[in-house]
XYZ file of C-alpha atoms in Angstrom:
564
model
C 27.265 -37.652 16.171
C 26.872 -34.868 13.510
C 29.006 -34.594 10.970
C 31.874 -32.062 10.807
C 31.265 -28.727 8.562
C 33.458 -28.712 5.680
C 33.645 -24.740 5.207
C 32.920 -22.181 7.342
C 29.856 -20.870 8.048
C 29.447 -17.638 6.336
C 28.350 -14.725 8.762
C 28.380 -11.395 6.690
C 26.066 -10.225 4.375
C 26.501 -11.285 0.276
C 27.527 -8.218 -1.385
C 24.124 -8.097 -3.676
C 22.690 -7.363 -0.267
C 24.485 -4.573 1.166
C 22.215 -1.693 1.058
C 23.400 1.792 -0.844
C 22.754 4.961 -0.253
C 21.543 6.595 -2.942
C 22.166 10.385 -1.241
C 24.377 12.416 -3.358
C 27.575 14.006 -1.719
C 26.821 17.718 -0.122
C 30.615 18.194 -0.836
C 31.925 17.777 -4.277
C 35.265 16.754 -4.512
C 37.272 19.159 -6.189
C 40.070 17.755 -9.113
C 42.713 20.711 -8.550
C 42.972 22.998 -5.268
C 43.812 26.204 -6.021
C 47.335 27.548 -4.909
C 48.128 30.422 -2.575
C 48.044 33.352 -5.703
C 44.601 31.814 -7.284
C 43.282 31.968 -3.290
C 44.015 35.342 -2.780
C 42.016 36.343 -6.051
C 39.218 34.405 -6.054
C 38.386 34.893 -2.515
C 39.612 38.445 -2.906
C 42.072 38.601 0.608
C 43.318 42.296 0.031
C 39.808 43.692 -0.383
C 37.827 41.523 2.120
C 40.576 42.375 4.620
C 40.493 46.345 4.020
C 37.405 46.351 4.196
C 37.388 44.465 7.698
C 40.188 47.135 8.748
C 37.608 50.388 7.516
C 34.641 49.026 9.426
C 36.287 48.547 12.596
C 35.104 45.168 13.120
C 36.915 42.679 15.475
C 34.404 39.463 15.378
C 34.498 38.163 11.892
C 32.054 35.357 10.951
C 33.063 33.884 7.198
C 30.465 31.849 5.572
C 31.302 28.963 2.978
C 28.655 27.123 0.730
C 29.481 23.748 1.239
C 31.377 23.131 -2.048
C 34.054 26.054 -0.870
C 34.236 24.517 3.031
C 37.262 22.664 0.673
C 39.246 26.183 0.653
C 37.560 27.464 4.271
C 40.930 26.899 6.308
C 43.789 28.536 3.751
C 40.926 31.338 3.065
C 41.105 31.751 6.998
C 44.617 31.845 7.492
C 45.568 34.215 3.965
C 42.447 36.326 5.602
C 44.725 36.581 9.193
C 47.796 37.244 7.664
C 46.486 39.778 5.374
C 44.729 41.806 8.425
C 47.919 42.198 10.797
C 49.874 43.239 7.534
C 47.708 46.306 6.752
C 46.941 46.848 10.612
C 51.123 47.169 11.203
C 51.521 48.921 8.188
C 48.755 51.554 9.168
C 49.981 51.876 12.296
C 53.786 52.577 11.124
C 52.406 55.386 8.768
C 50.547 57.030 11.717
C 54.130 56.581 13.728
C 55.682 58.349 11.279
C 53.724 61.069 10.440
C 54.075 61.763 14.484
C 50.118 60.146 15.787
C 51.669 57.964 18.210
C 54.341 55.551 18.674
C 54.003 51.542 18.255
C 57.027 50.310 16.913
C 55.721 47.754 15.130
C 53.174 46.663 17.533
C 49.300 46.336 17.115
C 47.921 48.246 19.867
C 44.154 47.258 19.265
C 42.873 44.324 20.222
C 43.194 41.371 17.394
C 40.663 40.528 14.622
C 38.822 37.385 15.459
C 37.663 35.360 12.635
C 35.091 32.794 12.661
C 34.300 29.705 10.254
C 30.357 29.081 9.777
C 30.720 25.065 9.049
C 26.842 24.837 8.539
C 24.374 27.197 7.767
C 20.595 27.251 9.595
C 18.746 27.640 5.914
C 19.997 27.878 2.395
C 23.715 29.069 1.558
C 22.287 31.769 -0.837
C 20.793 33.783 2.481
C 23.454 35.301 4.921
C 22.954 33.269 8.414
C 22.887 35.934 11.022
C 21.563 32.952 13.315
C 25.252 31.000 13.270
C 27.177 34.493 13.428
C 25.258 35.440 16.418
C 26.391 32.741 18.606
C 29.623 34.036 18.233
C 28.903 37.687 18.571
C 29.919 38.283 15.296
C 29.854 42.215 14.435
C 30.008 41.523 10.257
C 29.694 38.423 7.823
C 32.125 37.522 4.974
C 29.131 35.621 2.947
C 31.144 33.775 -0.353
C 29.739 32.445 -3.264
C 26.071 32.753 -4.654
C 23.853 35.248 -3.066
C 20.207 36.237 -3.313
C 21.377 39.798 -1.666
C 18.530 39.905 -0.134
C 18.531 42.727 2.490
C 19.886 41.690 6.204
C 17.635 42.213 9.396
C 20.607 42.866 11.911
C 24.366 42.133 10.217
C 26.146 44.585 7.612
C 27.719 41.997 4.819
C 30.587 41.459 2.624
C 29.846 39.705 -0.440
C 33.136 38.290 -2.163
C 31.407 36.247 -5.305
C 34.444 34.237 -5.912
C 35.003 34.994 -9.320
C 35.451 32.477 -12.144
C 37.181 32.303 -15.529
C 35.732 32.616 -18.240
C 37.142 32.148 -22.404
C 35.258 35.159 -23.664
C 36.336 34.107 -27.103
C 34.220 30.489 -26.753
C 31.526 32.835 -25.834
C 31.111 35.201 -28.447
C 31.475 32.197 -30.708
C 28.357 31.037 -29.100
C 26.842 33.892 -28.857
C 27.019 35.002 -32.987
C 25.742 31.624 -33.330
C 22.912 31.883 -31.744
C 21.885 35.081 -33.164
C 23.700 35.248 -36.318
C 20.612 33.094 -37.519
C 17.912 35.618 -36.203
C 15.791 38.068 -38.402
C 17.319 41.145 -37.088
C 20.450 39.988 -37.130
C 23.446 41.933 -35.432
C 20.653 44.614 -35.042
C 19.001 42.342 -32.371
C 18.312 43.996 -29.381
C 19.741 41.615 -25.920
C 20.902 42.461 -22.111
C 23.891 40.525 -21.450
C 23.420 39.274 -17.754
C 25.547 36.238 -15.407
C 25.602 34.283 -12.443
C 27.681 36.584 -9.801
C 30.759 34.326 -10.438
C 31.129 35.134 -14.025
C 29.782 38.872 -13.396
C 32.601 40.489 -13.595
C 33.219 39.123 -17.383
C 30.237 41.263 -18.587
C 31.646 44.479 -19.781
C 34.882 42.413 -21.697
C 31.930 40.590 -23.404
C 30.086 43.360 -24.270
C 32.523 45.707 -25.435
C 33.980 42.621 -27.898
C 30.462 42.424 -28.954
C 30.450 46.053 -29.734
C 33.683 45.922 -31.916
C 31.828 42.885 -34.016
C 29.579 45.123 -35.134
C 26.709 44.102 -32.408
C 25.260 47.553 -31.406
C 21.957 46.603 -29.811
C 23.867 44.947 -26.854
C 23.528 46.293 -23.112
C 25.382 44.962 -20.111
C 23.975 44.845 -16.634
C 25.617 45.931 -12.846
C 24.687 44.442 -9.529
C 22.110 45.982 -7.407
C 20.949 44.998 -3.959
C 17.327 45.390 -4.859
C 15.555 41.653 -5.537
C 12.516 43.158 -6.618
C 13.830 44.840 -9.521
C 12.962 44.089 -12.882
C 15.873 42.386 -13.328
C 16.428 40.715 -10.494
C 19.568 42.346 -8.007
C 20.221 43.519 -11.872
C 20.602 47.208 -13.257
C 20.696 47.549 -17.077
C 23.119 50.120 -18.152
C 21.541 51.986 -20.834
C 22.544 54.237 -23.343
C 19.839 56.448 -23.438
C 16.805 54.579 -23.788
C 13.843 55.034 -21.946
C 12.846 51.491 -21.421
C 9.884 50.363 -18.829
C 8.787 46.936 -17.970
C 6.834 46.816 -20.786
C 9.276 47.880 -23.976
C 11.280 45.217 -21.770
C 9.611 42.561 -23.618
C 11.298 42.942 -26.587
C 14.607 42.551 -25.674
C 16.260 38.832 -25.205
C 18.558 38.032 -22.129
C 21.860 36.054 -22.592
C 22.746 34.559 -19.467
C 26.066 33.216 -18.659
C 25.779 30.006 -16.354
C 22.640 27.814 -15.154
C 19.839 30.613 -13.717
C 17.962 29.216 -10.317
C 14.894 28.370 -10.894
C 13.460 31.504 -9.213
C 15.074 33.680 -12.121
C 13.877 31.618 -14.643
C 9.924 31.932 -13.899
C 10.330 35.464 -12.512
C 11.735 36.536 -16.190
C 9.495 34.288 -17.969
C 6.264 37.400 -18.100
C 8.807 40.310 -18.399
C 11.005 39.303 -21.540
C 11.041 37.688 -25.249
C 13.102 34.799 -24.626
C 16.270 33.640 -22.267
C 19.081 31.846 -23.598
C 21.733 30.268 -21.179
C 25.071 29.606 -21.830
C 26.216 26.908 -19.534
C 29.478 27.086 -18.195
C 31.950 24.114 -17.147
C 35.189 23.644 -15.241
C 36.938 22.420 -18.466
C 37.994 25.551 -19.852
C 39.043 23.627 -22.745
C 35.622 23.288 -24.150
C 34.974 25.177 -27.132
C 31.392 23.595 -28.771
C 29.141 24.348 -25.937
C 25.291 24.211 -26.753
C 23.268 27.149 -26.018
C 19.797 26.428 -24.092
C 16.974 28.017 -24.783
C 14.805 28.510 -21.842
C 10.970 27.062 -21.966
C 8.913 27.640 -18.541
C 5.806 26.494 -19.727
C 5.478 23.217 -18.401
C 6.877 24.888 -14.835
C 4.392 27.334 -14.889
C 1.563 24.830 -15.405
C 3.036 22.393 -13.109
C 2.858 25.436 -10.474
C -0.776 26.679 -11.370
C -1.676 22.819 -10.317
C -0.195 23.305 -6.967
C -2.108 26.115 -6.203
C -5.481 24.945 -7.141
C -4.575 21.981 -4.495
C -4.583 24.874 -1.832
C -8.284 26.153 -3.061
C -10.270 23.919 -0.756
C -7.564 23.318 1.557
C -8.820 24.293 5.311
C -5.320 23.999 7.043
C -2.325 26.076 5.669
C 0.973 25.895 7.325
C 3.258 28.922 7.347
C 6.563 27.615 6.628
C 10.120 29.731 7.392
C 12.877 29.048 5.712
C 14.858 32.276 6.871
C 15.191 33.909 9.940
C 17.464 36.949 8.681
C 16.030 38.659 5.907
C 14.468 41.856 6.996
C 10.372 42.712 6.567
C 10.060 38.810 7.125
C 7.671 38.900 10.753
C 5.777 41.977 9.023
C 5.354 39.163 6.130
C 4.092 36.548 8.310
C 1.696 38.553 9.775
C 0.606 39.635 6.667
C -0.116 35.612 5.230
C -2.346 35.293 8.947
C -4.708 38.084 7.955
C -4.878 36.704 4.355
C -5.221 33.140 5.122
C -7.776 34.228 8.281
C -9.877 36.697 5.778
C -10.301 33.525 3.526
C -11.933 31.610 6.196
C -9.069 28.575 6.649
C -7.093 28.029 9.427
C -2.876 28.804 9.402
C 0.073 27.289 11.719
C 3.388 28.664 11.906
C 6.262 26.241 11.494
C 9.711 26.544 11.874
C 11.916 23.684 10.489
C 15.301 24.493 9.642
C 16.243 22.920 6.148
C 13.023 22.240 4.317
C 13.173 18.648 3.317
C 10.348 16.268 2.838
C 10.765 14.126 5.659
C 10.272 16.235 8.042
C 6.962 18.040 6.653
C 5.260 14.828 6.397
C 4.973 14.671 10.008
C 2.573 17.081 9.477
C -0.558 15.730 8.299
C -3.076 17.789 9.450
C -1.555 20.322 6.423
C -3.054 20.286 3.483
C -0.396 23.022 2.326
C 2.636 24.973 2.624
C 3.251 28.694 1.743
C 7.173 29.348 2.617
C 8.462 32.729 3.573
C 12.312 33.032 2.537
C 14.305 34.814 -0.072
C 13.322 34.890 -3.491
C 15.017 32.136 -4.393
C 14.743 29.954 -1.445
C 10.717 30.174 -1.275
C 10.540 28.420 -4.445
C 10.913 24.613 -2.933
C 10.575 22.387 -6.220
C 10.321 18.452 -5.651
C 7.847 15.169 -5.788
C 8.079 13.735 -2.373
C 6.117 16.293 -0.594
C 2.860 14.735 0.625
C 1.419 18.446 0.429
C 1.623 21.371 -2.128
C 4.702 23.963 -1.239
C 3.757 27.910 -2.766
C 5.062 30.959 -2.410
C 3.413 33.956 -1.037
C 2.392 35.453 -4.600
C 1.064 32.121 -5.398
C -1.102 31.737 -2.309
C -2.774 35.375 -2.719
C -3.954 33.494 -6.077
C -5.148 30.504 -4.289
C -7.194 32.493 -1.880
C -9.063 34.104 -4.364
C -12.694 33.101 -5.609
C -12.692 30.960 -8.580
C -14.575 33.410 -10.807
C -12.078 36.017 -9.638
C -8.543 34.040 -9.826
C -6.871 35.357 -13.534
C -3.604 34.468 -13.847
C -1.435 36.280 -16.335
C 1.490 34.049 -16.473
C 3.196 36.610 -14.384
C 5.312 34.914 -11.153
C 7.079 36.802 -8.420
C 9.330 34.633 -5.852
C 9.660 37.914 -3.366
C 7.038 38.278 -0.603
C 6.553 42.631 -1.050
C 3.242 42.250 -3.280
C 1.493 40.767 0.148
C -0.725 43.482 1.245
C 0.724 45.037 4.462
C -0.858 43.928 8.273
C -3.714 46.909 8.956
C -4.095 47.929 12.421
C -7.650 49.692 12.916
C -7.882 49.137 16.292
C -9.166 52.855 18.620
C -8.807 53.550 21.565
C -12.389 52.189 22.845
C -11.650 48.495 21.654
C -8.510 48.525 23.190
C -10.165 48.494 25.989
C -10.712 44.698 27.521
C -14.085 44.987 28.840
C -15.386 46.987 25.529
C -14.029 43.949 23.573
C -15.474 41.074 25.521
C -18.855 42.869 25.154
C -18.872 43.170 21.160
C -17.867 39.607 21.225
C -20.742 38.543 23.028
C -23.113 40.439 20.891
C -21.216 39.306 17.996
C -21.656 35.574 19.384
C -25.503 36.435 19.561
C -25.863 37.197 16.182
C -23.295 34.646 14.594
C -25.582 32.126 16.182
C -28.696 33.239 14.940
C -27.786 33.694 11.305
C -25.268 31.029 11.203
C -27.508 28.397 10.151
C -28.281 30.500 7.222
C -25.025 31.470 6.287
C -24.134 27.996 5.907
C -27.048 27.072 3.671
C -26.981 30.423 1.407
C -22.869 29.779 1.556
C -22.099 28.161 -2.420
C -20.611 24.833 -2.540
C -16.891 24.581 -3.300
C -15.490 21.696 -5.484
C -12.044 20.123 -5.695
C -10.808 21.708 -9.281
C -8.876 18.330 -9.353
C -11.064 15.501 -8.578
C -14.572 17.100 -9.050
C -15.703 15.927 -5.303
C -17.968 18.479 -3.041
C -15.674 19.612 -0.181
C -17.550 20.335 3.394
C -15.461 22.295 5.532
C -12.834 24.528 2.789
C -13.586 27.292 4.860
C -13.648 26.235 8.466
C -13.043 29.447 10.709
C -15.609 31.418 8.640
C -18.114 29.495 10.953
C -16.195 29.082 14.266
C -18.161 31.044 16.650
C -21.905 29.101 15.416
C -22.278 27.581 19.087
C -19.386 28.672 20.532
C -18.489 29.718 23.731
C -16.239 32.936 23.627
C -12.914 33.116 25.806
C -13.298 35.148 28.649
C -10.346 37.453 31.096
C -10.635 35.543 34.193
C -10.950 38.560 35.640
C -13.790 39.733 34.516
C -16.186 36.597 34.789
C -19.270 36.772 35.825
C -20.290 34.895 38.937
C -23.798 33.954 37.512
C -22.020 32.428 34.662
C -22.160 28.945 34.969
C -18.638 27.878 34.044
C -15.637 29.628 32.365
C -14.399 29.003 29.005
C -12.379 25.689 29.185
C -8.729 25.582 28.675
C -8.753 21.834 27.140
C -10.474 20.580 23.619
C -14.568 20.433 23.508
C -16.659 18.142 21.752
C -18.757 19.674 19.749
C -21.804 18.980 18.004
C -22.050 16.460 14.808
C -20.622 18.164 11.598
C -19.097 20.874 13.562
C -15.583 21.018 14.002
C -13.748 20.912 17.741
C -12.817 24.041 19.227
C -9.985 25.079 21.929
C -11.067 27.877 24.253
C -13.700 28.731 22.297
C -12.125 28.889 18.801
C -12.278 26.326 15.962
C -9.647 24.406 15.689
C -9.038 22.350 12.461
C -6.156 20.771 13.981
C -7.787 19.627 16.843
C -10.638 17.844 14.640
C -8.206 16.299 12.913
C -6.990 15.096 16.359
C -10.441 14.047 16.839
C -11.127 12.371 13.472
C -8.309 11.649 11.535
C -5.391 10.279 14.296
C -5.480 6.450 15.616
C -3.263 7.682 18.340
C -4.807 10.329 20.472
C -2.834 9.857 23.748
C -2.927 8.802 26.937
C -6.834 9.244 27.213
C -8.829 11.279 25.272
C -10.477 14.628 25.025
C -13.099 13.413 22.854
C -14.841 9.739 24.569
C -17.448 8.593 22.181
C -20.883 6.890 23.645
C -19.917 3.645 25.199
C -15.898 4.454 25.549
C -14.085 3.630 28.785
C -12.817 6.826 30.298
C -9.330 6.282 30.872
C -7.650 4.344 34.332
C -5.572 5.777 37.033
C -1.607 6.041 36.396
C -0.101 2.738 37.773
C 3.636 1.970 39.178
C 5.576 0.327 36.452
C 8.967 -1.342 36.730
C 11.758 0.524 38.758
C 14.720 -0.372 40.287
C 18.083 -1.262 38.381
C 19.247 -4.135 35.727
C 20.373 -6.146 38.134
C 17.561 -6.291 40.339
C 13.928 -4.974 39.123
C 11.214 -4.190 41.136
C 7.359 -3.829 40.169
C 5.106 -2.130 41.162
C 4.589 -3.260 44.814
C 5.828 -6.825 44.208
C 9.412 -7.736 45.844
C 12.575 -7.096 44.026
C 13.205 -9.732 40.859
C 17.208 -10.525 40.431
């Protein structure tokens, strides 16, 4: 008989084994909420809601970053109340002044407002995607915004203003140039995060009673590509270009994205941040100076990666900012004209996880704002560019100078050229320069690849083989023919599944190299349910066979009797 247990058995995990999860919180908790008055300012009700009222909109989409969805609800209702106020007060004064009669009644129909809980890409970008599954007619966008320009929506921006002890500021600001050479003749363009924009001028002009005289405030502007980014620098009568921009400084008020930080890096002297903090108590805050030399190497190395890389994936990380298919199509020519091959992805939120399912990419190019196309981190398996730093990649080593000069906007892409006439839009004309084309590709393509110059891995030193893989697609390769216009004495169409091809060349699909299929081919253990490509001595695969049916309590299999 065994012996009775004297304690319990214990059945739940020791607490040095529970797992944690290291993901940091999307929303930050917030110490104070802001009461009804501070709402109506930050979020700026009476504006937002005249503005509404002027436009004639009735389907209102508001958009939160995820640190305001806190506020989202009280914003909504303030928002409400603030729109039947002005509508029955507008509506009074035209009953008085004899335009109709609606005693106090809204005729039109009611303002319908709309909370977008989640956006489809980054909260910087303005998500026509969410509004338009609510037939939104404007978006309220709050918060940080690349104001980059819309492809469909018109926009309110409300930048939630912050405060800001101007005092603490100028305190840190003589410090940090009391020190200087020039001293309070030192030439700097006061700039800020749109939050703390609106405290530019006060800071200026209390510079400009210190005795500061080389100081110059900037405006917003909807215009990314400026020199300034979305910046305007009021002068006072200077003629300043790009280049006598170098010798001013920029004092920035609040942490830059990244973006800004290597975009200014080539066009001024230096950048110094002042950080700000929600303890407005703080007086001794420390100045940064900003150093985007070890960034700008770290991103040279990433694009060297994408030299002898055959297969470049076109990433999208926005589906609303305008020009961004004429972009696209732009990266296809460049990436085609450089001899690799290019697939277009769309993803939603860029994270690593899901681009590692990719592995047939050997890197990403991402087409988004000018903030959002800069995607920073060490888990990607693959190198992730931007536009301007592709068209660097896809030049010939002995050509590729880089200036230091970085640009997170995808306008310096060369625009799509359409050359086509009239005769080779003709289908028959075009099937016959391809086959003449074919003719000679095959001929001289052995010679092309053998007068071609090797290309080496910048990195590692080794020889790559195929860097360039659609520069020799068509050596051997059957063209893709109209069905309709095949000849009879032709022997066989071109196939619509993958070919083998010969050894050393890459697989094709309807005629056209495909590195993705070769990597099918080559690099996958997996290939499916039988294979395109059966190897000497492979079993082709077997007929489908009836598996298990039936239900749990009874299965049946195949033709075998039902099993209880």
């Amino acid at each position: 008989m065994s012996p009775q247990p004297i304690v319990a058995p214990v059945l739940s995990t020791p607490d040095t084994h529970i797992f944690e999860d290291p993901t940091v919180p999307v929303i930050p908790t917030r110490s104070s909420r802001l009461n009804d008055a501070e709402i109506h300012e930050v979020y700026e009700i009476e504006r937002t809601a005249r503005e509404i009222i002027l436009g004639g909109w009735k389907r209102v989409a508001l958009q939160f970053p995820d640190g305001m969805l806190v506020d989202a609800p009280r914003v909504f209702e303030a928002l409400n109340v603030e729109i039947e106020n002005v509508q029955k007060k507008s509506y009074n004064e035209a009953g008085e002044n004899g335009e109709g009669s609606t005693n106090g009644k809204v005729e039109e129909p009611r303002t319908r407002l709309y909370i977008l809980a989640d956006t489809s890409y980054g909260s910087c970008c303005v998500d026509e995607i969410a509004a338009e599954h609510v037939d939104a007619q404007v978006v309220v966008h709050y918060g940080l915004a690349c104001l980059s320009p819309t492809a469909r929506l018109p926009v309110i921006y409300v930048f939630t203003t912050r405060p800001l002890e101007i005092q603490n500021v100028v305190q840190a600001f003589e410090e940090s140039f009391g020190q200087e050479e020039e001293g309070k003749d030192a030439k700097v363009v006061v700039m800020a995060d749109l939050t703390y924009q609106e405290h530019v001028n006060t800071l200026v002009d209390t510079l400009h009673e210190k005795g500061w005289k080389n100081i110059r405030a900037t405006e917003v502007i909807h215009n990314p590509t400026a020199s300034i980014p979305n910046r305007k620098i009021l002068w006072q009568g200077e003629d300043v270009d790009e280049e006598g921009l170098k010798d001013w400084r920029i004092w920035h008020i609040s942490d830059p994205p990244s973006a800004l930080l290597l975009t200014l890096s080539s066009r001024i002297k230096e950048l110094l941040i002042y950080p700000t903090s929600n303890d407005s108590k703080m007086t001794n805050t420390q100045v940064v100076r900003s150093n985007t030399s070890a960034t700008l190497r770290r991103r040279y190395a990433l694009l060297t990666r994408l030299t002898t890389t055959p297969i470049i994936g076109i990433l999208i990380n926005t589906l609303s900012v305008a020009n961004y298919l004429s972009s696209i199509t732009s990266l296809q020519a460049l990436i085609s004209a450089a001899g690799k091959k290019s697939y277009t992805f769309v993803v939603g939120k860029v994270n690593a996880a899901k681009m590692a399912n990719f592995g047939e990419i050997g890197g990403w190019v991402v087409i988004g704002c000018w903030e959002s196309s800069l995607v920073e981190g060490g888990d990607f398996y693959a190198p992730v560019v931007t536009p301007f730093e592709l068209s660097l990649a896809l030049q010939a080593d002995g050509e590729r100078i880089w200036s230091g000069e970085w640009r997170g906007d995808f306008d310096s892409l060369p625009a799509p050229t359409t050359t086509s006439t009239k005769e080779e839009d003709n289908l028959e004309v075009k099937e016959v320069k391809e086959r003449e084309r074919m003719e000679i590709s095959t001929e001289d393509s052995d010679d092309e690849e053998e007068s071609a110059p090797p290309e080496f891995d910048l990195r590692t030193g080794r020889y790559v083989s195929h860097s360039r893989p659609m520069r020799s697609q068509f050596s051997g390769a059957m063209p893709t023919i109209n069905s309709n216009t095949v000849n009879q004495a032709d022997p066989t169409p071109a196939s619509q599944s993958l070919a083998r091809r010969a050894k050393l060349d890459i697989a094709s699909v309807n005629g056209a190299a495909s590195p993705g299929a070769e990597y099918l081919r080559t690099q996958r253990t997996w290939t499916g349910l039988g294979s395109d490509f059966l190897e000497e001595g492979q079993q082709e695969a077997g007929t489908i066979e009836e598996g298990r049916g039936g239900v749990a309590r009874g299965y049946r299999v195949g033709g075998e009797g039902e099993r209880t």
